[in-house]
Each structure stands twice: as C-alpha cells, then as structure tokens.
Short mmCIF file of C-alpha atoms in Angstrom, two decimals:
data_model
loop_
_atom_site.label_atom_id
_atom_site.label_comp_id
_atom_site.label_asym_id
_atom_site.label_seq_id
_atom_site.Cartn_x
_atom_site.Cartn_y
_atom_site.Cartn_z
CA UNK A 125 -0.28 0.19 0.23
CA UNK A 126 1.34 2.61 -0.59
CA UNK A 127 2.82 5.38 1.65
CA UNK A 128 4.09 8.84 2.62
CA UNK A 129 7.12 10.60 3.65
CA UNK A 130 6.64 13.57 5.85
CA UNK A 131 9.95 15.49 5.68
CA UNK A 132 11.07 18.50 7.71
CA UNK A 133 14.68 18.51 8.64
CA UNK A 134 15.23 15.81 7.13
CA UNK A 135 15.34 17.92 3.59
CA UNK A 136 17.85 15.10 1.14
CA UNK A 137 17.65 11.10 0.01
CA UNK A 138 20.59 9.47 0.79
CA UNK A 139 21.53 8.23 4.92
CA UNK A 140 17.38 8.52 5.71
CA UNK A 141 15.91 5.17 6.85
CA UNK A 142 12.62 6.93 7.42
CA UNK A 143 12.50 7.31 3.80
CA UNK A 144 13.59 3.77 3.50
CA UNK A 145 11.48 2.83 6.42
CA UNK A 146 8.71 4.40 3.84
CA UNK A 147 9.80 2.46 0.80
CA UNK A 148 9.62 -0.92 2.41
CA UNK A 149 6.15 -0.13 3.97
CA UNK A 150 5.01 0.47 0.04
CA UNK A 151 5.97 -2.54 -1.39
CA UNK A 152 4.98 -2.66 -4.56
CA UNK A 153 3.18 0.32 -4.08
CA UNK A 154 4.44 4.27 -3.68
CA UNK A 155 5.64 6.55 -2.13
CA UNK A 156 4.37 10.04 -1.40
CA UNK A 157 6.85 12.56 -0.25
CA UNK A 158 5.75 15.51 1.05
CA UNK A 159 6.81 19.11 2.51
CA UNK A 160 4.65 21.36 4.00
CA UNK A 161 4.88 24.68 3.96
CA UNK A 162 3.60 25.33 7.82
CA UNK A 163 2.06 28.87 7.69
CA UNK A 164 1.83 29.53 11.51
CA UNK A 165 6.14 28.17 11.14
CA UNK A 166 6.33 30.99 7.72
CA UNK A 167 5.04 33.93 9.83
CA UNK A 168 7.01 33.47 12.76
CA UNK A 169 10.54 32.67 11.04
CA UNK A 170 12.46 35.62 9.96
CA UNK A 171 13.54 36.33 6.15
CA UNK A 172 16.32 34.68 5.72
CA UNK A 173 15.12 31.59 7.73
CA UNK A 174 12.59 31.27 5.04
CA UNK A 175 14.71 32.09 2.04
CA UNK A 176 17.04 28.91 3.32
CA UNK A 177 14.41 26.74 3.79
CA UNK A 178 12.75 27.48 0.19
CA UNK A 179 16.36 27.36 -1.97
CA UNK A 180 16.56 23.98 0.37
CA UNK A 181 13.55 22.75 -0.62
CA UNK A 182 13.94 24.09 -4.47
CA UNK A 183 17.17 21.61 -4.34
CA UNK A 184 15.19 18.56 -2.74
CA UNK A 185 12.54 18.97 -5.79
CA UNK A 186 15.40 17.74 -7.78
CA UNK A 187 17.03 15.05 -5.37
CA UNK A 188 13.25 13.40 -5.29
CA UNK A 189 12.86 13.40 -9.34
CA UNK A 190 10.15 16.42 -9.61
CA UNK A 191 7.76 14.36 -7.98
CA UNK A 192 8.24 16.00 -3.78
CA UNK A 193 4.59 17.12 -2.90
CA UNK A 194 4.43 21.08 -1.64
CA UNK A 195 1.98 21.44 0.15
CA UNK A 196 0.22 25.13 2.51
CA UNK A 197 -1.58 24.72 5.40
CA UNK A 198 -1.93 23.09 8.98
CA UNK A 199 -0.25 20.32 8.74
CA UNK A 200 -2.54 18.03 11.08
CA UNK A 201 -5.45 19.24 8.55
CA UNK A 202 -2.75 18.32 4.37
CA UNK A 203 -0.96 15.22 6.36
CA UNK A 204 -4.45 13.42 7.05
CA UNK A 205 -5.87 14.97 3.59
CA UNK A 206 -3.07 14.20 1.31
CA UNK A 207 -2.64 10.17 2.89
CA UNK A 208 -6.67 9.73 1.94
CA UNK A 209 -6.07 11.44 -0.80
CA UNK A 210 -2.34 8.85 -2.23
CA UNK A 211 -4.97 6.15 -0.14
CA UNK A 212 -2.07 5.31 2.46
CA UNK A 213 -1.45 2.84 4.76
CA UNK A 214 1.42 4.63 7.31
CA UNK A 215 2.55 8.40 7.13
CA UNK A 216 6.63 7.88 7.95
CA UNK A 217 8.78 10.44 9.47
CA UNK A 218 11.79 11.70 11.03
CA UNK A 219 10.92 11.66 15.04
CA UNK A 220 11.02 15.31 16.32
CA UNK A 221 13.00 16.25 19.29
CA UNK A 222 12.19 20.68 19.57
CA UNK A 223 8.58 21.65 21.88
CA UNK A 224 7.47 22.46 18.83
CA UNK A 225 7.49 19.92 17.15
CA UNK A 226 6.93 17.59 19.50
CA UNK A 227 2.93 19.55 19.82
CA UNK A 228 2.92 19.47 16.11
CA UNK A 229 3.29 16.04 15.07
CA UNK A 230 1.05 14.75 18.14
CA UNK A 231 -2.08 16.54 16.53
CA UNK A 232 -1.03 15.14 13.30
CA UNK A 233 -1.51 11.48 15.35
CA UNK A 234 -5.04 13.33 17.46
CA UNK A 235 -5.84 13.38 14.33
CA UNK A 236 -4.60 10.72 11.74
CA UNK A 237 -6.45 8.12 14.70
CA UNK A 238 -9.68 6.46 13.96
CA UNK A 239 -8.27 6.08 11.12
CA UNK A 240 -6.77 3.42 8.61
CA UNK A 241 -3.33 5.08 8.00
CA UNK A 242 -0.60 3.99 10.50
CA UNK A 243 1.63 6.44 12.03
CA UNK A 244 5.96 5.87 12.08
CA UNK A 245 9.14 7.67 12.78
CA UNK A 246 11.97 5.92 12.75
CA UNK A 247 15.42 7.95 13.14
CA UNK A 248 15.83 11.54 14.62
CA UNK A 249 18.35 14.53 12.87
CA UNK A 250 21.01 13.06 15.16
CA UNK A 251 23.51 10.10 15.29
CA UNK A 252 22.75 9.54 18.95
CA UNK A 253 18.65 10.36 18.88
CA UNK A 254 18.05 12.53 22.13
CA UNK A 255 17.43 10.82 24.95
CA UNK A 256 18.81 8.04 24.70
CA UNK A 257 22.08 8.82 26.58
CA UNK A 258 21.64 8.29 30.59
CA UNK A 259 24.73 8.16 32.88
CA UNK A 260 24.91 5.75 35.65
CA UNK A 261 21.77 6.39 37.85
CA UNK A 262 20.05 6.48 34.23
CA UNK A 263 18.91 10.47 34.41
CA UNK A 264 20.35 12.78 31.82
CA UNK A 265 23.55 13.96 31.63
CA UNK A 266 23.56 17.85 32.91
CA UNK A 267 27.36 19.37 31.46
CA UNK A 268 28.81 18.76 28.36
CA UNK A 269 32.26 16.81 28.91
CA UNK A 270 30.53 14.21 31.05
CA UNK A 271 27.54 13.20 28.22
CA UNK A 272 30.94 13.60 25.17
CA UNK A 273 32.45 10.26 27.12
CA UNK A 274 28.68 8.46 27.70
CA UNK A 275 27.88 9.59 23.59
CA UNK A 276 31.09 8.70 22.40
CA UNK A 277 31.00 5.18 24.25
CA UNK A 278 27.25 4.51 23.21
CA UNK A 279 28.14 4.66 19.80
CA UNK A 280 25.58 5.30 16.49
CA UNK A 281 24.57 3.02 13.49
CA UNK A 282 26.94 3.32 10.09
CA UNK A 283 24.48 5.51 7.69
CA UNK A 284 21.36 4.34 5.96
CA UNK A 285 21.50 2.83 2.23
CA UNK A 286 21.45 4.60 -0.50
CA UNK A 287 17.77 3.79 -1.90
CA UNK A 288 18.81 4.59 -5.89
CA UNK A 289 15.31 3.41 -7.19
CA UNK A 290 12.27 4.90 -5.87
CA UNK A 291 8.77 4.85 -7.21
CA UNK A 292 7.05 8.08 -6.08
CA UNK A 293 3.84 9.84 -6.30
CA UNK A 294 3.15 12.16 -8.57
CA UNK A 295 -0.06 15.07 -7.69
CA UNK A 296 -0.31 18.55 -7.57
CA UNK A 297 2.12 20.84 -5.19
CA UNK A 298 -0.26 24.16 -3.40
CA UNK A 299 0.58 26.79 -5.94
CA UNK A 300 0.12 28.76 -2.65
CA UNK A 301 3.05 27.32 -1.53
CA UNK A 302 5.41 27.65 -4.48
CA UNK A 303 4.20 30.93 -4.97
CA UNK A 304 5.59 30.87 -0.70
CA UNK A 305 8.99 29.83 -2.22
CA UNK A 306 9.39 31.76 -4.93
CA UNK A 307 9.13 35.13 -2.88
CA UNK A 308 11.03 33.82 0.34
CA UNK A 309 14.74 33.87 -2.76
CA UNK A 310 13.15 37.17 -4.14
CA UNK A 311 13.15 39.53 -1.27
CA UNK A 312 15.44 41.75 -1.15
CA UNK A 313 18.67 42.72 1.17
CA UNK A 314 18.88 38.33 0.99
CA UNK A 315 22.09 37.30 2.99
CA UNK A 316 24.41 35.56 0.20
CA UNK A 317 23.63 32.12 1.18
CA UNK A 318 25.59 28.72 0.44
CA UNK A 319 24.83 26.63 -2.92
CA UNK A 320 21.26 24.46 -1.27
CA UNK A 321 21.18 20.69 -1.20
CA UNK A 322 22.34 16.96 -0.32
CA UNK A 323 25.38 17.63 -3.59
CA UNK A 324 26.04 20.66 -1.88
CA UNK A 325 26.66 19.87 1.31
CA UNK A 326 28.09 16.60 0.64
CA UNK A 327 30.73 18.35 -1.06
CA UNK A 328 30.87 20.72 1.25
CA UNK A 329 31.70 17.60 3.54
CA UNK A 330 33.80 16.54 1.13
CA UNK A 331 36.30 19.75 0.77
CA UNK A 332 37.14 20.82 4.25
CA UNK A 333 36.96 16.43 4.64
CA UNK A 334 40.59 16.97 2.50
CA UNK A 335 41.79 19.77 2.59
CA UNK A 336 41.39 21.44 5.94
CA UNK A 337 39.95 18.68 9.16
CA UNK A 338 43.59 18.18 10.24
CA UNK A 339 44.39 21.68 10.85
CA UNK A 340 40.70 22.03 12.29
CA UNK A 341 42.12 21.91 15.82
CA UNK A 342 44.03 24.93 15.37
CA UNK A 343 41.89 27.02 12.49
CA UNK A 344 38.97 26.94 13.94
CA UNK A 345 38.86 29.68 16.55
CA UNK A 346 40.67 32.13 13.76
CA UNK A 347 37.94 34.06 11.72
CA UNK A 348 39.39 35.58 9.54
CA UNK A 349 40.62 32.00 7.68
CA UNK A 350 38.40 29.40 5.72
CA UNK A 351 39.18 26.73 9.15
CA UNK A 352 35.32 25.25 9.71
CA UNK A 353 33.36 23.18 8.11
CA UNK A 354 30.63 25.41 7.18
CA UNK A 355 28.02 22.52 7.35
CA UNK A 356 25.37 23.82 9.90
CA UNK A 357 23.26 25.31 7.76
CA UNK A 358 23.33 21.70 6.05
CA UNK A 359 22.98 19.48 9.28
CA UNK A 360 20.02 22.55 10.29
CA UNK A 361 18.28 21.69 7.03
CA UNK A 362 19.01 18.49 7.22
CA UNK A 363 20.70 17.99 3.92
CA UNK A 364 23.41 15.84 5.75
CA UNK A 365 23.51 13.96 8.40
CA UNK A 366 26.22 13.47 11.68
CA UNK A 367 26.15 9.74 10.92
CA UNK A 368 27.43 10.67 7.02
CA UNK A 369 29.96 12.50 8.76
CA UNK A 370 30.87 10.16 12.20
CA UNK A 371 31.86 7.84 8.95
CA UNK A 372 34.05 9.67 7.05
CA UNK A 373 35.36 11.10 11.04
CA UNK A 374 35.87 7.05 11.82
CA UNK A 375 39.14 6.47 9.71
CA UNK A 376 41.12 9.66 10.82
CA UNK A 377 43.35 10.23 14.10
CA UNK A 378 44.19 13.81 13.99
CA UNK A 379 43.78 15.13 17.16
CA UNK A 380 41.56 17.39 14.21
CA UNK A 381 39.48 15.24 13.76
CA UNK A 382 39.12 14.55 17.08
CA UNK A 383 38.44 17.75 18.47
CA UNK A 384 35.27 18.08 14.98
CA UNK A 385 33.62 14.87 16.87
CA UNK A 386 33.08 16.70 20.02
CA UNK A 387 32.01 19.69 18.58
CA UNK A 388 29.34 17.10 16.16
CA UNK A 389 28.11 15.83 20.39
CA UNK A 390 27.29 19.52 21.71
CA UNK A 391 25.31 19.87 18.80
CA UNK A 392 23.48 16.10 20.35
CA UNK A 393 24.20 17.83 23.87
CA UNK A 394 21.92 20.53 23.80
CA UNK A 395 19.45 18.17 21.80
CA UNK A 396 19.73 16.31 24.41
CA UNK A 397 19.14 18.87 27.07
CA UNK A 398 16.50 20.79 25.18
CA UNK A 399 14.64 17.35 25.24
CA UNK A 400 14.86 16.61 29.02
CA UNK A 401 14.31 20.82 29.45
CA UNK A 402 11.49 21.79 27.13
CA UNK A 403 11.11 25.38 29.32
CA UNK A 404 14.58 26.03 28.36
CA UNK A 405 14.15 26.50 24.66
CA UNK A 406 13.65 30.59 25.82
CA UNK A 407 13.94 31.36 29.86
CA UNK A 408 16.82 30.29 31.90
CA UNK A 409 17.24 26.42 32.19
CA UNK A 410 19.02 27.46 35.78
CA UNK A 411 17.05 29.50 37.93
CA UNK A 412 20.09 30.73 40.00
CA UNK A 413 20.19 33.83 39.20
CA UNK A 414 16.34 34.08 38.08
CA UNK A 415 16.90 37.16 39.88
CA UNK A 416 19.13 38.70 37.82
CA UNK A 417 18.82 41.95 36.90
CA UNK A 418 18.53 43.28 33.36
CA UNK A 419 18.42 46.58 30.95
CA UNK A 420 15.39 46.99 28.82
CA UNK A 421 16.50 46.74 25.12
CA UNK A 422 16.82 50.33 23.44
CA UNK A 423 18.70 51.21 21.19
CA UNK A 424 21.98 50.06 22.60
CA UNK A 425 20.55 46.98 21.34
CA UNK A 426 19.87 48.10 16.78
CA UNK A 427 22.94 49.49 17.47
CA UNK A 428 24.05 45.61 18.24
CA UNK A 429 22.51 44.08 15.96
CA UNK A 430 23.89 46.78 13.67
CA UNK A 431 27.41 46.61 14.00
CA UNK A 432 27.81 49.80 14.75
CA UNK A 433 28.41 49.43 18.94
CA UNK A 434 32.64 51.14 18.77
CA UNK A 435 33.66 46.95 19.42
CA UNK A 436 35.79 45.92 16.13
CA UNK A 437 35.12 42.25 16.37
CA UNK A 438 31.55 42.81 17.72
CA UNK A 439 30.36 44.35 14.83
CA UNK A 440 32.56 42.54 12.22
CA UNK A 441 30.39 39.19 14.19
CA UNK A 442 27.22 41.27 14.02
CA UNK A 443 28.50 43.02 10.20
CA UNK A 444 28.96 39.88 8.87
CA UNK A 445 25.84 37.70 10.11
CA UNK A 446 24.48 40.17 8.30
CA UNK A 447 26.12 39.86 4.78
CA UNK A 448 26.14 35.87 4.73
CA UNK A 449 23.43 34.54 7.17
CA UNK A 450 26.30 33.36 9.34
CA UNK A 451 28.83 34.05 11.72
CA UNK A 452 32.19 32.76 12.99
CA UNK A 453 31.45 30.95 16.73
CA UNK A 454 34.71 32.21 18.54
CA UNK A 455 32.38 35.56 16.91
CA UNK A 456 29.10 34.70 18.51
CA UNK A 457 30.24 34.17 21.62
CA UNK A 458 32.13 37.33 21.70
CA UNK A 459 28.97 39.46 20.31
CA UNK A 460 26.55 37.08 22.48
CA UNK A 461 28.45 38.25 25.50
CA UNK A 462 28.86 41.86 24.16
CA UNK A 463 24.97 41.68 24.26
CA UNK A 464 24.62 40.27 28.26
CA UNK A 465 27.24 41.54 30.26
CA UNK A 466 28.52 44.89 28.56
CA UNK A 467 24.53 46.09 27.81
CA UNK A 468 22.38 44.27 30.50
CA UNK A 469 20.44 42.01 27.84
CA UNK A 470 18.64 38.89 29.05
CA UNK A 471 19.94 36.96 26.62
CA UNK A 472 16.24 35.43 24.76
CA UNK A 473 16.71 39.26 22.40
CA UNK A 474 19.97 38.09 21.10
CA UNK A 475 18.66 35.10 20.10
CA UNK A 476 15.64 35.62 18.08
CA UNK A 477 17.95 38.15 16.31
CA UNK A 478 20.60 35.47 15.75
CA UNK A 479 17.23 32.66 14.86
CA UNK A 480 15.94 34.75 12.43
CA UNK A 481 19.40 35.62 10.13
CA UNK A 482 21.12 32.46 10.24
CA UNK A 483 21.11 30.53 7.78
CA UNK A 484 22.11 27.09 10.54
CA UNK A 485 19.45 28.75 12.86
CA UNK A 486 18.53 25.76 14.79
CA UNK A 487 16.78 26.63 18.14
CA UNK A 488 19.01 23.69 20.32
CA UNK A 489 22.55 25.62 20.12
CA UNK A 490 21.51 28.60 19.29
CA UNK A 491 19.87 29.09 22.73
CA UNK A 492 21.57 26.92 24.70
CA UNK A 493 24.85 28.34 23.29
CA UNK A 494 23.60 31.84 24.27
CA UNK A 495 23.05 30.54 27.50
CA UNK A 496 26.44 29.27 28.33
CA UNK A 497 27.41 32.61 27.31
CA UNK A 498 24.79 34.33 29.55
CA UNK A 499 25.63 32.85 32.47
CA UNK A 500 21.89 30.93 32.75
CA UNK A 501 22.73 27.32 31.05
CA UNK A 502 24.65 24.20 30.81
CA UNK A 503 28.03 25.68 32.89
CA UNK A 504 28.13 25.10 36.38
CA UNK A 505 30.04 28.70 36.68
CA UNK A 506 30.46 30.88 33.94
CA UNK A 507 28.62 34.13 35.09
CA UNK A 508 32.17 35.97 35.71
CA UNK A 509 32.82 34.98 32.33
CA UNK A 510 32.60 38.12 30.36
CA UNK A 511 34.75 38.42 27.08
CA UNK A 512 36.60 41.35 26.55
CA UNK A 513 35.78 41.97 23.20
CA UNK A 514 39.71 43.41 22.47
CA UNK A 515 41.51 40.87 23.81
CA UNK A 516 39.64 38.06 22.21
CA UNK A 517 40.22 40.17 19.12
CA UNK A 518 43.35 40.44 19.55
CA UNK A 519 43.75 36.65 19.79
CA UNK A 520 41.57 34.87 17.43
CA UNK A 521 41.90 37.98 14.47
CA UNK A 522 45.74 38.70 15.54
CA UNK A 523 46.23 40.50 12.07
CA UNK A 524 43.01 42.42 12.26
CA UNK A 525 42.30 40.92 8.59
CA UNK A 526 38.41 39.62 10.23
CA UNK A 527 37.85 42.92 11.30
CA UNK A 528 39.51 44.95 8.01
CA UNK A 529 36.75 42.50 6.09
CA UNK A 530 33.86 43.50 7.91
CA UNK A 531 34.13 46.69 8.63
CA UNK A 532 35.53 48.57 5.89
CA UNK A 533 35.76 51.87 7.83
CA UNK A 534 38.61 50.49 9.59
CA UNK A 535 41.05 49.37 6.73
CA UNK A 536 42.61 51.87 6.97
CA UNK A 537 44.74 50.42 10.04
CA UNK A 538 47.25 47.40 9.87
CA UNK A 539 47.36 44.69 12.13
CA UNK A 540 46.05 44.80 15.23
CA UNK A 541 45.88 48.06 15.16
CA UNK A 542 41.97 47.54 13.57
CA UNK A 543 41.26 46.54 17.35
CA UNK A 544 41.58 49.31 19.01
CA UNK A 545 40.91 52.87 16.43
CA UNK A 546 40.22 55.00 19.55
CA UNK A 547 44.24 54.84 20.37
CA UNK A 548 44.73 55.76 16.62
CA UNK A 549 45.12 59.19 15.52
CA UNK A 550 43.16 58.79 12.13
CA UNK A 551 41.24 55.37 14.36
CA UNK A 552 37.92 57.09 13.47
CA UNK A 553 38.78 59.40 10.04
CA UNK A 554 36.43 56.82 7.74
CA UNK A 555 33.44 57.45 10.59
CA UNK A 556 33.77 54.54 11.98
CA UNK A 557 31.79 54.75 15.46
CA UNK A 558 32.72 55.36 18.42
CA UNK A 559 32.05 52.91 21.64
CA UNK A 560 28.96 53.02 22.96
CA UNK A 561 30.00 52.02 26.50
CA UNK A 562 33.16 51.43 28.29
CA UNK A 563 33.57 47.58 29.03
CA UNK A 564 35.58 48.21 31.47
CA UNK A 565 32.72 50.18 33.88
CA UNK A 566 29.72 47.44 32.38
CA UNK A 567 31.85 44.61 33.42
CA UNK A 568 32.02 45.39 37.06
CA UNK A 569 28.33 46.58 36.82
CA UNK A 570 27.47 42.92 34.61
CA UNK A 571 29.49 41.61 37.94
CA UNK A 572 28.07 43.53 41.08
CA UNK A 573 24.40 42.69 39.13
CA UNK A 574 25.41 38.57 39.14
CA UNK A 575 27.21 38.86 42.44
CA UNK A 576 23.78 39.94 43.76
CA UNK A 577 21.56 37.86 41.74
CA UNK A 578 22.79 34.65 43.30
CA UNK A 579 22.65 35.75 46.65
#
C-alpha cells in the first residue's frame, strides 16, 4: 500500500532511515514524499530562514525527481488529507525532538486516530537520538564533558543505504506554497547564502574533510581563516546527516578530527538538554540567576544588531551575520557576551535576532549557546566569564584581517591596530562609531549584578 514520507528537518535522499521505512512499507506500491509549509511557522520565521528553506526545498525537488509534493496549511489537516488522497496505509517521519515539533506531531497523530493510516517514526536528526544517553543512575547528563564520553561510548549506526530507485507518487503541489517559496527567494536584502541541497552539503563536507579537517583544532578559532566546516546550515535543514560525517571521521586519527567529533557532540548535547528541559528553549535553564537585573533593549540593542557598537570584532561579527547569514562561532560567543554582559540585555533578545538571520538557526544549539555565554545554561560557573572584546579580537584575529574584511571604515589600520582605533590619531578617519559603552565599567557592573542575583 502507498506510504507517505513527510519531510521536515531531513531534506535529503541519502542516509535517510524514514525514507527506507516508507519504501519498505509501500512494498510494490509508491511513496508520496511530502513537505508542508506550515503558515504559523512560516510567518514567525525571519526572511533568511524562509529563504534558506525555500532554496533547500528547491534542491530537494531535484533530488526526488521533481516529485516532492509541497502543500500549504496546518499539518494536522494537510497530512491526513494527502494520506487519504493517495490511499496511504502509513505516514513516515523522522522523529522530532524540539518542543514545538513534538506538539505539532502529536496533533497530526491525533488527526490520524480513527483512520487506517499508521504513524511511523524512524530515526532522528542526530547520530544518537536525544534521550538515549544516560548516566549510571539512568538520568540525563547536565554537563557536556561526561555527556560526550558517554555519547562516544554509546556509538551510532552506520549511514543508511542510499535508495537509488524510488517509485514516487506524482500529485500536484499547492500553488500557494510554491508562490511563498518563490517570494521568499526574491526578498530584498537577503544575505549571500551557500548553495543549497544534499549535493552541495556532501561536496562541502568532502572539501573540508580533505583540505582542512586535520588543521581544524588549530584553525577553528580564527575567524579570518576558512578553517571551519560551514556544515551547520546543512545539518540544520537535514541536507546531510551527522552519521554520514561520523562514518568518515572514524578512520581519521588527527587531533582535528577528534575535535570536530566533539563539536558534533555539542550539537547532540544541546538537543538532549532541550528534550529533557523544553522550557529552556526561551527561559533560563538554571534558576540561580532568576533574580538577575537586566536593562530594557533600546538604542544599544539596535547598535549591536547593526554592527555599530564601536568595538571592531563585535561589529565585524554582526555585519558578517547580516551579509552572509552566518557568523564564526568564536565571534558568536564574543558578540553574545557583549550583549548580555556589556549591554546587560537578557539573552532571548539576542537569540531571536540570531535565529531570524542565521541560515543555520537551530533552537537547541543557538539558545543553549546563548545561555552558556549568559551564565544561565549548562556550564556550572560561567557567570564571571566576561569576554573582553579587545583582547578576544587581538587573540583570535591577530592580523586584524577579519575586522578589516567586515568593517571597511577600519581598513586603513594595519595589523592589531584595527582592534583599537581609539588609540590612533586617524582611527576614526572614515566615520567608524565611537564605543557606546566602556567595557571595563560594564564588566564591573555585570559582575555586581551577577553577585547580587546569586546572593
């Protein structure tokens, strides 16, 4: 009997257990591959997220031989309707683990109750499904390092086989859905996004693996160097599965390969934390700082968003985000620390800005990364960690190349001089803004506030 494969965060054909399950369930019949443009999610997403999804769906349409069915509407209505339209006996999905995704899936399951259509969940977007890694007492891990050890020991399956032959149902997509996707790609001021799709993801992984992986441990913190994988956007949309990457890493013995595996584990750890603590999506994971005093976002927040704070590495990062929909991870930490600890703004304001403008905006990794910096997340004692934007810039961008690339007003300053224009007579010759706050004063203020909240 025909089966439906409902795609969400798994826009690929290879290493796709739910696709194989749908094909097996169909037997001699066909598979209907479906994506639902949910108007509630669509409207809440920023223009960058919508454009990246649209580009990724366009690429996936080619991967599924032009027979990816794209419909518009509430999934609780659309999925059962499609199942009835094609005479499906089962609906197959990759198991969702985010709070909103789980609520949505429950509504679809409820809508299918009383029908003859089976609901089948196979696999997750992670190498080890969130919730499976537990300590000796059977409890989830609260700290990354022991989680990583247990996650690594737990292990993961080999990549699923590639289904070279698929008999796919060919029914119409909703024109409304197609129009929304095309409109998303035509929006003004979109950043320069990477090439979308499974083929592009695999090509990017191979290039990084063969050319930069072994140097990753030393290069990953240098924002001026192309030393990171840039796979996060593909992992977010499911154009590549982490199992595919980990299978290649298994034969690599360099420190770079080991460190890269640990970075994949961070993504899996944060997904596990979110599964165990759904409220932590938008609220402090740890309540010790619940009495923390924050400032209302105002003009300072806008200066941060636009890269006009007067601190070069902060501004470079924020302008990179606006230009390409991505920011180097080291600079994400620096910019997040500046917002939360120099400007004293509660982390969700920054997390929302990032999610709307990052092509790799993932709620588990993004929001828990913000909390790690803010001192309300998984790290046991980061409240006193206040990144100095000058010393961080000089340490990780010692040549100043990263700053000069994204802050053209400072291109006349050579070397480290780009990190402290206020020390040079011509530092503000090209209308670079002066510092909106004094870091030393705000660091002391932040520590005073943290101390008061903890006591």
